Amino acid sequence: VDNLPRGQYQQDLTLMHNDLLSGRAVLALFDTSSLEDALSIQDSANFVNGLEILQKTQGDILYGKP
């Protein structure tokens, strides 16, 4: 990780979101207390809308389609 801005960030985020909603991918967040901090996107609640929490333990969350 180089902490530099990515020019295609929004496009990449949209592609990832589509993969999540289609069931082709899952979103794993480790050691996080808040979704906003983990995703670093403004509307994180909307980002996971349509997904289910598949597993949640001790700050780790797995989102996806069952």
PDB file of N, CA and C in Angstrom:
ATOM      1  N   VAL A   1       0.854  -1.169   0.000  1.00  0.00           N
ATOM      2  CA  VAL A   1       0.000   0.000   0.000  1.00  0.00           C
ATOM      3  C   VAL A   1       0.893   1.223   0.000  1.00  0.00           C
ATOM      4  N   ASP A   2       0.603   2.126  -0.902  1.00  0.00           N
ATOM      5  CA  ASP A   2       1.431   3.322  -1.010  1.00  0.00           C
ATOM      6  C   ASP A   2       0.720   4.602  -0.562  1.00  0.00           C
ATOM      7  N   ASN A   3      -0.555   4.500  -0.207  1.00  0.00           N
ATOM      8  CA  ASN A   3      -1.337   5.626   0.293  1.00  0.00           C
ATOM      9  C   ASN A   3      -1.496   6.763  -0.722  1.00  0.00           C
ATOM     10  N   LEU A   4      -1.303   6.455  -2.005  1.00  0.00           N
ATOM     11  CA  LEU A   4      -1.500   7.445  -3.053  1.00  0.00           C
ATOM     12  C   LEU A   4      -2.920   7.337  -3.596  1.00  0.00           C
ATOM     13  N   PRO A   5      -3.492   8.442  -4.079  1.00  0.00           N
ATOM     14  CA  PRO A   5      -4.848   8.389  -4.650  1.00  0.00           C
ATOM     15  C   PRO A   5      -4.887   7.454  -5.863  1.00  0.00           C
ATOM     16  N   ARG A   6      -5.994   6.744  -6.001  1.00  0.00           N
ATOM     17  CA  ARG A   6      -6.187   5.867  -7.157  1.00  0.00           C
ATOM     18  C   ARG A   6      -7.185   6.538  -8.090  1.00  0.00           C
ATOM     19  N   GLY A   7      -6.782   6.738  -9.340  1.00  0.00           N
ATOM     20  CA  GLY A   7      -7.607   7.438 -10.307  1.00  0.00           C
ATOM     21  C   GLY A   7      -8.909   6.749 -10.634  1.00  0.00           C
ATOM     22  N   GLN A   8      -8.940   5.436 -10.542  1.00  0.00           N
ATOM     23  CA  GLN A   8     -10.148   4.682 -10.883  1.00  0.00           C
ATOM     24  C   GLN A   8     -10.852   4.130  -9.646  1.00  0.00           C
ATOM     25  N   TYR A   9     -10.689   4.784  -8.509  1.00  0.00           N
ATOM     26  CA  TYR A   9     -11.236   4.264  -7.260  1.00  0.00           C
ATOM     27  C   TYR A   9     -12.746   4.056  -7.331  1.00  0.00           C
ATOM     28  N   GLN A  10     -13.478   5.069  -7.795  1.00  0.00           N
ATOM     29  CA  GLN A  10     -14.939   4.955  -7.858  1.00  0.00           C
ATOM     30  C   GLN A  10     -15.362   3.825  -8.796  1.00  0.00           C
ATOM     31  N   GLN A  11     -14.695   3.703  -9.926  1.00  0.00           N
ATOM     32  CA  GLN A  11     -15.006   2.630 -10.876  1.00  0.00           C
ATOM     33  C   GLN A  11     -14.713   1.264 -10.248  1.00  0.00           C
ATOM     34  N   ASP A  12     -13.577   1.142  -9.582  1.00  0.00           N
ATOM     35  CA  ASP A  12     -13.230  -0.117  -8.912  1.00  0.00           C
ATOM     36  C   ASP A  12     -14.224  -0.451  -7.805  1.00  0.00           C
ATOM     37  N   LEU A  13     -14.657   0.556  -7.067  1.00  0.00           N
ATOM     38  CA  LEU A  13     -15.632   0.367  -5.992  1.00  0.00           C
ATOM     39  C   LEU A  13     -16.964  -0.122  -6.558  1.00  0.00           C
ATOM     40  N   THR A  14     -17.385   0.445  -7.685  1.00  0.00           N
ATOM     41  CA  THR A  14     -18.622   0.021  -8.342  1.00  0.00           C
ATOM     42  C   THR A  14     -18.524  -1.422  -8.822  1.00  0.00           C
ATOM     43  N   LEU A  15     -17.395  -1.798  -9.407  1.00  0.00           N
ATOM     44  CA  LEU A  15     -17.196  -3.184  -9.860  1.00  0.00           C
ATOM     45  C   LEU A  15     -17.239  -4.154  -8.679  1.00  0.00           C
ATOM     46  N   MET A  16     -16.586  -3.783  -7.576  1.00  0.00           N
ATOM     47  CA  MET A  16     -16.595  -4.635  -6.392  1.00  0.00           C
ATOM     48  C   MET A  16     -18.012  -4.771  -5.844  1.00  0.00           C
ATOM     49  N   HIS A  17     -18.745  -3.678  -5.796  1.00  0.00           N
ATOM     50  CA  HIS A  17     -20.115  -3.698  -5.296  1.00  0.00           C
ATOM     51  C   HIS A  17     -20.984  -4.619  -6.151  1.00  0.00           C
ATOM     52  N   ASN A  18     -20.835  -4.540  -7.467  1.00  0.00           N
ATOM     53  CA  ASN A  18     -21.593  -5.410  -8.367  1.00  0.00           C
ATOM     54  C   ASN A  18     -21.256  -6.873  -8.141  1.00  0.00           C
ATOM     55  N   ASP A  19     -19.985  -7.193  -7.921  1.00  0.00           N
ATOM     56  CA  ASP A  19     -19.581  -8.566  -7.633  1.00  0.00           C
ATOM     57  C   ASP A  19     -20.199  -9.063  -6.326  1.00  0.00           C
ATOM     58  N   LEU A  20     -20.249  -8.199  -5.334  1.00  0.00           N
ATOM     59  CA  LEU A  20     -20.860  -8.565  -4.056  1.00  0.00           C
ATOM     60  C   LEU A  20     -22.350  -8.857  -4.218  1.00  0.00           C
ATOM     61  N   LEU A  21     -23.046  -7.969  -4.916  1.00  0.00           N
ATOM     62  CA  LEU A  21     -24.494  -8.127  -5.073  1.00  0.00           C
ATOM     63  C   LEU A  21     -24.858  -9.329  -5.940  1.00  0.00           C
ATOM     64  N   SER A  22     -23.968  -9.720  -6.840  1.00  0.00           N
ATOM     65  CA  SER A  22     -24.249 -10.865  -7.714  1.00  0.00           C
ATOM     66  C   SER A  22     -23.925 -12.192  -7.027  1.00  0.00           C
ATOM     67  N   GLY A  23     -23.250 -12.135  -5.879  1.00  0.00           N
ATOM     68  CA  GLY A  23     -22.880 -13.361  -5.181  1.00  0.00           C
ATOM     69  C   GLY A  23     -21.544 -13.924  -5.627  1.00  0.00           C
ATOM     70  N   ARG A  24     -20.816 -13.202  -6.484  1.00  0.00           N
ATOM     71  CA  ARG A  24     -19.503 -13.669  -6.952  1.00  0.00           C
ATOM     72  C   ARG A  24     -18.385 -13.360  -5.966  1.00  0.00           C
ATOM     73  N   ALA A  25     -18.690 -12.567  -4.932  1.00  0.00           N
ATOM     74  CA  ALA A  25     -17.656 -12.168  -3.978  1.00  0.00           C
ATOM     75  C   ALA A  25     -18.271 -11.987  -2.600  1.00  0.00           C
ATOM     76  N   VAL A  26     -17.419 -11.965  -1.594  1.00  0.00           N
ATOM     77  CA  VAL A  26     -17.822 -11.625  -0.233  1.00  0.00           C
ATOM     78  C   VAL A  26     -16.910 -10.502   0.239  1.00  0.00           C
ATOM     79  N   LEU A  27     -17.374  -9.766   1.220  1.00  0.00           N
ATOM     80  CA  LEU A  27     -16.604  -8.672   1.799  1.00  0.00           C
ATOM     81  C   LEU A  27     -16.237  -9.062   3.221  1.00  0.00           C
ATOM     82  N   ALA A  28     -14.951  -9.207   3.479  1.00  0.00           N
ATOM     83  CA  ALA A  28     -14.468  -9.568   4.807  1.00  0.00           C
ATOM     84  C   ALA A  28     -13.780  -8.362   5.430  1.00  0.00           C
ATOM     85  N   LEU A  29     -14.265  -7.941   6.588  1.00  0.00           N
ATOM     86  CA  LEU A  29     -13.680  -6.843   7.339  1.00  0.00           C
ATOM     87  C   LEU A  29     -13.135  -7.401   8.640  1.00  0.00           C
ATOM     88  N   PHE A  30     -11.865  -7.157   8.887  1.00  0.00           N
ATOM     89  CA  PHE A  30     -11.215  -7.721  10.059  1.00  0.00           C
ATOM     90  C   PHE A  30     -10.879  -6.648  11.078  1.00  0.00           C
ATOM     91  N   ASP A  31     -11.116  -6.985  12.343  1.00  0.00           N
ATOM     92  CA  ASP A  31     -10.725  -6.143  13.470  1.00  0.00           C
ATOM     93  C   ASP A  31     -11.202  -4.705  13.298  1.00  0.00           C
ATOM     94  N   THR A  32     -12.498  -4.553  13.111  1.00  0.00           N
ATOM     95  CA  THR A  32     -13.051  -3.215  12.932  1.00  0.00           C
ATOM     96  C   THR A  32     -14.207  -2.994  13.894  1.00  0.00           C
ATOM     97  N   SER A  33     -14.302  -1.785  14.375  1.00  0.00           N
ATOM     98  CA  SER A  33     -15.415  -1.468  15.254  1.00  0.00           C
ATOM     99  C   SER A  33     -16.503  -0.705  14.518  1.00  0.00           C
ATOM    100  N   SER A  34     -16.178  -0.153  13.333  1.00  0.00           N
ATOM    101  CA  SER A  34     -17.203   0.552  12.577  1.00  0.00           C
ATOM    102  C   SER A  34     -17.030   0.328  11.086  1.00  0.00           C
ATOM    103  N   LEU A  35     -18.127   0.202  10.402  1.00  0.00           N
ATOM    104  CA  LEU A  35     -18.129  -0.024   8.961  1.00  0.00           C
ATOM    105  C   LEU A  35     -17.520   1.156   8.219  1.00  0.00           C
ATOM    106  N   GLU A  36     -17.815   2.362   8.660  1.00  0.00           N
ATOM    107  CA  GLU A  36     -17.299   3.559   7.990  1.00  0.00           C
ATOM    108  C   GLU A  36     -15.777   3.600   8.021  1.00  0.00           C
ATOM    109  N   ASP A  37     -15.197   3.277   9.162  1.00  0.00           N
ATOM    110  CA  ASP A  37     -13.739   3.283   9.270  1.00  0.00           C
ATOM    111  C   ASP A  37     -13.122   2.194   8.396  1.00  0.00           C
ATOM    112  N   ALA A  38     -13.755   1.052   8.342  1.00  0.00           N
ATOM    113  CA  ALA A  38     -13.198  -0.073   7.593  1.00  0.00           C
ATOM    114  C   ALA A  38     -13.237   0.170   6.091  1.00  0.00           C
ATOM    115  N   LEU A  39     -14.337   0.711   5.592  1.00  0.00           N
ATOM    116  CA  LEU A  39     -14.492   0.890   4.147  1.00  0.00           C
ATOM    117  C   LEU A  39     -13.953   2.214   3.648  1.00  0.00           C
ATOM    118  N   SER A  40     -13.842   3.194   4.504  1.00  0.00           N
ATOM    119  CA  SER A  40     -13.376   4.525   4.124  1.00  0.00           C
ATOM    120  C   SER A  40     -14.177   5.114   2.967  1.00  0.00           C
ATOM    121  N   ILE A  41     -15.490   4.867   2.984  1.00  0.00           N
ATOM    122  CA  ILE A  41     -16.369   5.488   1.997  1.00  0.00           C
ATOM    123  C   ILE A  41     -17.478   6.202   2.752  1.00  0.00           C
ATOM    124  N   GLN A  42     -17.991   7.255   2.141  1.00  0.00           N
ATOM    125  CA  GLN A  42     -18.956   8.102   2.842  1.00  0.00           C
ATOM    126  C   GLN A  42     -20.263   7.394   3.140  1.00  0.00           C
ATOM    127  N   ASP A  43     -20.810   6.665   2.185  1.00  0.00           N
ATOM    128  CA  ASP A  43     -22.119   6.050   2.362  1.00  0.00           C
ATOM    129  C   ASP A  43     -21.975   4.529   2.501  1.00  0.00           C
ATOM    130  N   SER A  44     -21.310   4.110   3.551  1.00  0.00           N
ATOM    131  CA  SER A  44     -21.026   2.691   3.723  1.00  0.00           C
ATOM    132  C   SER A  44     -22.292   1.873   3.958  1.00  0.00           C
ATOM    133  N   ALA A  45     -23.299   2.462   4.607  1.00  0.00           N
ATOM    134  CA  ALA A  45     -24.545   1.724   4.834  1.00  0.00           C
ATOM    135  C   ALA A  45     -25.209   1.385   3.502  1.00  0.00           C
ATOM    136  N   ASN A  46     -25.170   2.306   2.563  1.00  0.00           N
ATOM    137  CA  ASN A  46     -25.723   2.047   1.243  1.00  0.00           C
ATOM    138  C   ASN A  46     -24.891   1.004   0.491  1.00  0.00           C
ATOM    139  N   PHE A  47     -23.581   1.000   0.713  1.00  0.00           N
ATOM    140  CA  PHE A  47     -22.693   0.058   0.036  1.00  0.00           C
ATOM    141  C   PHE A  47     -23.038  -1.391   0.395  1.00  0.00           C
ATOM    142  N   VAL A  48     -23.386  -1.663   1.632  1.00  0.00           N
ATOM    143  CA  VAL A  48     -23.699  -3.029   2.047  1.00  0.00           C
ATOM    144  C   VAL A  48     -25.197  -3.338   1.970  1.00  0.00           C
ATOM    145  N   ASN A  49     -25.997  -2.353   1.528  1.00  0.00           N
ATOM    146  CA  ASN A  49     -27.426  -2.583   1.365  1.00  0.00           C
ATOM    147  C   ASN A  49     -27.647  -3.720   0.360  1.00  0.00           C
ATOM    148  N   GLY A  50     -28.469  -4.675   0.710  1.00  0.00           N
ATOM    149  CA  GLY A  50     -28.711  -5.821  -0.153  1.00  0.00           C
ATOM    150  C   GLY A  50     -27.836  -7.011   0.178  1.00  0.00           C
ATOM    151  N   LEU A  51     -26.882  -6.814   1.073  1.00  0.00           N
ATOM    152  CA  LEU A  51     -26.011  -7.908   1.516  1.00  0.00           C
ATOM    153  C   LEU A  51     -26.433  -8.336   2.914  1.00  0.00           C
ATOM    154  N   GLU A  52     -26.084  -9.539   3.263  1.00  0.00           N
ATOM    155  CA  GLU A  52     -26.363 -10.032   4.610  1.00  0.00           C
ATOM    156  C   GLU A  52     -25.069 -10.220   5.366  1.00  0.00           C
ATOM    157  N   ILE A  53     -25.150 -10.104   6.665  1.00  0.00           N
ATOM    158  CA  ILE A  53     -23.999 -10.450   7.497  1.00  0.00           C
ATOM    159  C   ILE A  53     -23.986 -11.972   7.579  1.00  0.00           C
ATOM    160  N   LEU A  54     -22.961 -12.570   6.987  1.00  0.00           N
ATOM    161  CA  LEU A  54     -22.843 -14.025   6.982  1.00  0.00           C
ATOM    162  C   LEU A  54     -22.182 -14.531   8.258  1.00  0.00           C
ATOM    163  N   GLN A  55     -21.292 -13.712   8.807  1.00  0.00           N
ATOM    164  CA  GLN A  55     -20.582 -14.089  10.036  1.00  0.00           C
ATOM    165  C   GLN A  55     -20.115 -12.817  10.725  1.00  0.00           C
ATOM    166  N   LYS A  56     -20.235 -12.782  12.043  1.00  0.00           N
ATOM    167  CA  LYS A  56     -19.763 -11.630  12.806  1.00  0.00           C
ATOM    168  C   LYS A  56     -19.224 -12.128  14.139  1.00  0.00           C
ATOM    169  N   THR A  57     -17.934 -11.923  14.355  1.00  0.00           N
ATOM    170  CA  THR A  57     -17.311 -12.343  15.602  1.00  0.00           C
ATOM    171  C   THR A  57     -16.189 -11.397  15.980  1.00  0.00           C
ATOM    172  N   GLN A  58     -16.178 -10.939  17.192  1.00  0.00           N
ATOM    173  CA  GLN A  58     -15.103 -10.150  17.793  1.00  0.00           C
ATOM    174  C   GLN A  58     -14.548  -9.068  16.874  1.00  0.00           C
ATOM    175  N   GLY A  59     -15.412  -8.288  16.252  1.00  0.00           N
ATOM    176  CA  GLY A  59     -14.966  -7.191  15.415  1.00  0.00           C
ATOM    177  C   GLY A  59     -14.746  -7.553  13.956  1.00  0.00           C
ATOM    178  N   ASP A  60     -14.854  -8.834  13.594  1.00  0.00           N
ATOM    179  CA  ASP A  60     -14.712  -9.264  12.208  1.00  0.00           C
ATOM    180  C   ASP A  60     -16.111  -9.477  11.619  1.00  0.00           C
ATOM    181  N   ILE A  61     -16.306  -9.034  10.373  1.00  0.00           N
ATOM    182  CA  ILE A  61     -17.608  -9.151   9.744  1.00  0.00           C
ATOM    183  C   ILE A  61     -17.435  -9.690   8.333  1.00  0.00           C
ATOM    184  N   LEU A  62     -18.282 -10.632   7.949  1.00  0.00           N
ATOM    185  CA  LEU A  62     -18.283 -11.175   6.598  1.00  0.00           C
ATOM    186  C   LEU A  62     -19.653 -10.879   5.981  1.00  0.00           C
ATOM    187  N   TYR A  63     -19.670 -10.047   4.920  1.00  0.00           N
ATOM    188  CA  TYR A  63     -20.882  -9.692   4.197  1.00  0.00           C
ATOM    189  C   TYR A  63     -20.937 -10.464   2.880  1.00  0.00           C
ATOM    190  N   GLY A  64     -22.144 -10.810   2.458  1.00  0.00           N
ATOM    191  CA  GLY A  64     -22.292 -11.454   1.154  1.00  0.00           C
ATOM    192  C   GLY A  64     -23.721 -11.849   0.915  1.00  0.00           C
ATOM    193  N   LYS A  65     -23.898 -12.651  -0.117  1.00  0.00           N
ATOM    194  CA  LYS A  65     -25.198 -13.203  -0.465  1.00  0.00           C
ATOM    195  C   LYS A  65     -25.185 -14.675  -0.068  1.00  0.00           C
ATOM    196  N   PRO A  66     -26.224 -15.120   0.639  1.00  0.00           N
ATOM    197  CA  PRO A  66     -26.244 -16.528   1.058  1.00  0.00           C
ATOM    198  C   PRO A  66     -26.426 -17.471  -0.129  1.00  0.00           C
TER     199      PRO A  66
END
